[in-house]
Amino acid sequence: MAWTKLVVMGVAGSGKSTVAAELASQAGAEFRDGDAQHPAANLDKMRRGVPLTDDDRAPWLEAVGRWLADGVGPRVTSCSALRESYRDILRRACPGVVFLYLEVTPDTARERLAARTDHFMPASLLASQFTTLEEPLNEPDVVLVD
């Protein structure tokens, strides 16, 4: 599958930022971590252990989609994109975007989050991410990576 705009997606602890940055580097693409585009209010909520709502996520997803679409040349971002409706926001903003879904078990994600010391997302929010997750198993523009 050819791509010029790529979203590396999955729950917290799946490796989105690490994989996206490496893919961008290897492909000579521009990279931006999706977390860097969250409004301050979203970051504050997550730091306090409060899950984001669809209303909280909408402006963030629109910003991520605009960044992807506005760039010239290949671009890669990391973005949880947990629900199909969230991915649809990105698809509308950037037609032709491809998603790389990093599938991870809850235990593995929990272990990775426990090892983090410098991230705003507390491990206590992981369960809410798995609850929100709609796996993109039958979406044609998604590549699954275990």
CSV table of C-alpha atoms in Angstrom, one decimal:
chain,number,residue,atom,x,y,z
A,1,MET,CA,0.0,0.0,0.0
A,2,ALA,CA,1.5,3.3,-1.1
A,3,TRP,CA,1.2,6.3,1.2
A,4,THR,CA,2.2,9.9,1.5
A,5,LYS,CA,0.2,10.7,4.7
A,6,LEU,CA,0.4,8.1,7.5
A,7,VAL,CA,-1.2,7.9,10.9
A,8,VAL,CA,0.4,5.4,13.3
A,9,MET,CA,-2.5,4.6,15.7
A,10,GLY,CA,-3.3,2.5,18.8
A,11,VAL,CA,-3.8,2.8,22.5
A,12,ALA,CA,-1.3,4.4,24.9
A,13,GLY,CA,1.7,2.2,25.2
A,14,SER,CA,1.4,0.6,21.8
A,15,GLY,CA,4.5,2.4,20.5
A,16,LYS,CA,2.9,4.9,18.3
A,17,SER,CA,5.4,7.7,18.7
A,18,THR,CA,8.4,5.5,18.6
A,19,VAL,CA,7.3,3.7,15.4
A,20,ALA,CA,6.0,6.8,13.7
A,21,ALA,CA,9.2,8.7,14.3
A,22,GLU,CA,11.3,5.8,13.0
A,23,LEU,CA,9.1,5.4,9.9
A,24,ALA,CA,9.3,9.1,9.2
A,25,SER,CA,13.1,9.0,9.5
A,26,GLN,CA,13.5,6.0,7.3
A,27,ALA,CA,11.1,7.4,4.7
A,28,GLY,CA,12.4,10.9,4.7
A,29,ALA,CA,9.0,12.1,5.8
A,30,GLU,CA,8.1,15.0,8.1
A,31,PHE,CA,7.0,13.7,11.6
A,32,ARG,CA,4.9,15.4,14.2
A,33,ASP,CA,3.7,13.6,17.4
A,34,GLY,CA,-0.1,13.9,17.6
A,35,ASP,CA,0.1,14.5,21.3
A,36,ALA,CA,1.9,17.8,20.6
A,37,GLN,CA,-1.3,19.0,18.9
A,38,HIS,CA,-3.6,18.5,22.0
A,39,PRO,CA,-5.1,21.7,23.4
A,40,ALA,CA,-3.7,22.5,26.9
A,41,ALA,CA,-7.1,21.6,28.4
A,42,ASN,CA,-6.9,18.1,27.1
A,43,LEU,CA,-3.4,17.6,28.5
A,44,ASP,CA,-4.5,18.9,31.8
A,45,LYS,CA,-7.5,16.5,31.9
A,46,MET,CA,-5.3,13.6,31.1
A,47,ARG,CA,-2.6,14.6,33.7
A,48,ARG,CA,-5.4,14.6,36.3
A,49,GLY,CA,-6.5,11.1,35.2
A,50,VAL,CA,-9.7,12.2,33.5
A,51,PRO,CA,-10.5,10.4,30.2
A,52,LEU,CA,-11.2,12.6,27.2
A,53,THR,CA,-14.6,12.8,25.7
A,54,ASP,CA,-15.5,12.9,22.0
A,55,ASP,CA,-16.0,16.7,22.4
A,56,ASP,CA,-12.5,17.0,23.8
A,57,ARG,CA,-11.0,15.0,21.0
A,58,ALA,CA,-12.8,16.6,18.1
A,59,PRO,CA,-10.6,19.8,17.8
A,60,TRP,CA,-7.5,17.8,18.4
A,61,LEU,CA,-8.4,15.3,15.6
A,62,GLU,CA,-9.2,18.2,13.3
A,63,ALA,CA,-5.8,19.8,14.0
A,64,VAL,CA,-4.0,16.5,13.3
A,65,GLY,CA,-5.9,16.1,10.1
A,66,ARG,CA,-5.1,19.6,9.0
A,67,TRP,CA,-1.4,19.1,9.7
A,68,LEU,CA,-1.4,16.0,7.6
A,69,ALA,CA,-3.3,17.6,4.7
A,70,ASP,CA,-1.5,20.9,4.6
A,71,GLY,CA,2.0,19.5,4.2
A,72,VAL,CA,3.8,19.0,1.0
A,73,GLY,CA,5.4,15.6,0.7
A,74,PRO,CA,5.1,12.6,3.0
A,75,ARG,CA,4.0,13.2,6.6
A,76,VAL,CA,3.7,10.8,9.5
A,77,THR,CA,2.0,11.4,12.8
A,78,SER,CA,1.1,9.4,15.8
A,79,CYS,CA,-2.6,9.6,16.9
A,80,SER,CA,-4.6,7.1,19.0
A,81,ALA,CA,-7.6,7.4,16.5
A,82,LEU,CA,-9.4,4.9,18.7
A,83,ARG,CA,-12.9,5.0,17.2
A,84,GLU,CA,-13.9,4.7,13.5
A,85,SER,CA,-15.6,8.1,13.8
A,86,TYR,CA,-12.2,9.6,14.8
A,87,ARG,CA,-10.5,8.0,11.9
A,88,ASP,CA,-13.3,9.4,9.7
A,89,ILE,CA,-12.5,12.9,10.9
A,90,LEU,CA,-8.9,12.3,9.7
A,91,ARG,CA,-10.0,10.8,6.4
A,92,ARG,CA,-12.2,13.9,5.7
A,93,ALA,CA,-9.4,16.3,6.5
A,94,CYS,CA,-6.8,14.3,4.6
A,95,PRO,CA,-8.3,12.1,1.8
A,96,GLY,CA,-6.0,9.1,1.1
A,97,VAL,CA,-4.5,8.9,4.6
A,98,VAL,CA,-3.3,5.5,5.6
A,99,PHE,CA,-3.4,4.1,9.1
A,100,LEU,CA,-0.9,1.7,10.7
A,101,TYR,CA,-2.7,0.1,13.7
A,102,LEU,CA,-0.3,-1.1,16.3
A,103,GLU,CA,-2.2,-3.9,18.1
A,104,VAL,CA,-1.0,-4.5,21.7
A,105,THR,CA,-2.4,-6.5,24.6
A,106,PRO,CA,-3.5,-4.7,27.7
A,107,ASP,CA,-0.7,-6.3,29.7
A,108,THR,CA,2.0,-5.2,27.4
A,109,ALA,CA,0.6,-1.6,27.2
A,110,ARG,CA,0.3,-1.5,31.0
A,111,GLU,CA,3.9,-2.7,31.4
A,112,ARG,CA,5.1,0.0,29.0
A,113,LEU,CA,3.1,2.8,30.7
A,114,ALA,CA,4.5,1.7,34.1
A,115,ALA,CA,8.0,2.2,32.7
A,116,ARG,CA,7.3,5.8,31.5
A,117,THR,CA,8.5,8.6,33.7
A,118,ASP,CA,8.1,11.6,31.4
A,119,HIS,CA,4.7,11.4,29.9
A,120,PHE,CA,1.4,13.2,30.7
A,121,MET,CA,-0.7,10.1,30.2
A,122,PRO,CA,-1.1,8.2,33.5
A,123,ALA,CA,-1.5,4.4,33.3
A,124,SER,CA,-4.8,4.8,35.1
A,125,LEU,CA,-6.4,5.9,31.8
A,126,LEU,CA,-5.3,2.8,29.8
A,127,ALA,CA,-8.6,0.9,30.6
A,128,SER,CA,-10.6,3.8,29.2
A,129,GLN,CA,-8.6,3.6,26.0
A,130,PHE,CA,-9.3,-0.1,25.5
A,131,THR,CA,-13.0,0.6,26.3
A,132,THR,CA,-13.1,3.3,23.6
A,133,LEU,CA,-11.1,1.3,21.0
A,134,GLU,CA,-12.9,0.2,17.9
A,135,GLU,CA,-10.4,-2.0,16.2
A,136,PRO,CA,-10.1,-1.1,12.5
A,137,LEU,CA,-10.1,-4.8,11.4
A,138,ASN,CA,-12.2,-4.3,8.2
A,139,GLU,CA,-11.2,-0.9,7.1
A,140,PRO,CA,-9.4,-0.9,3.8
A,141,ASP,CA,-7.0,1.9,4.5
A,142,VAL,CA,-5.6,0.3,7.7
A,143,VAL,CA,-2.5,-2.0,8.0
A,144,LEU,CA,-2.5,-4.1,11.2
A,145,VAL,CA,0.8,-4.7,13.0
A,146,ASP,CA,0.9,-7.0,16.0
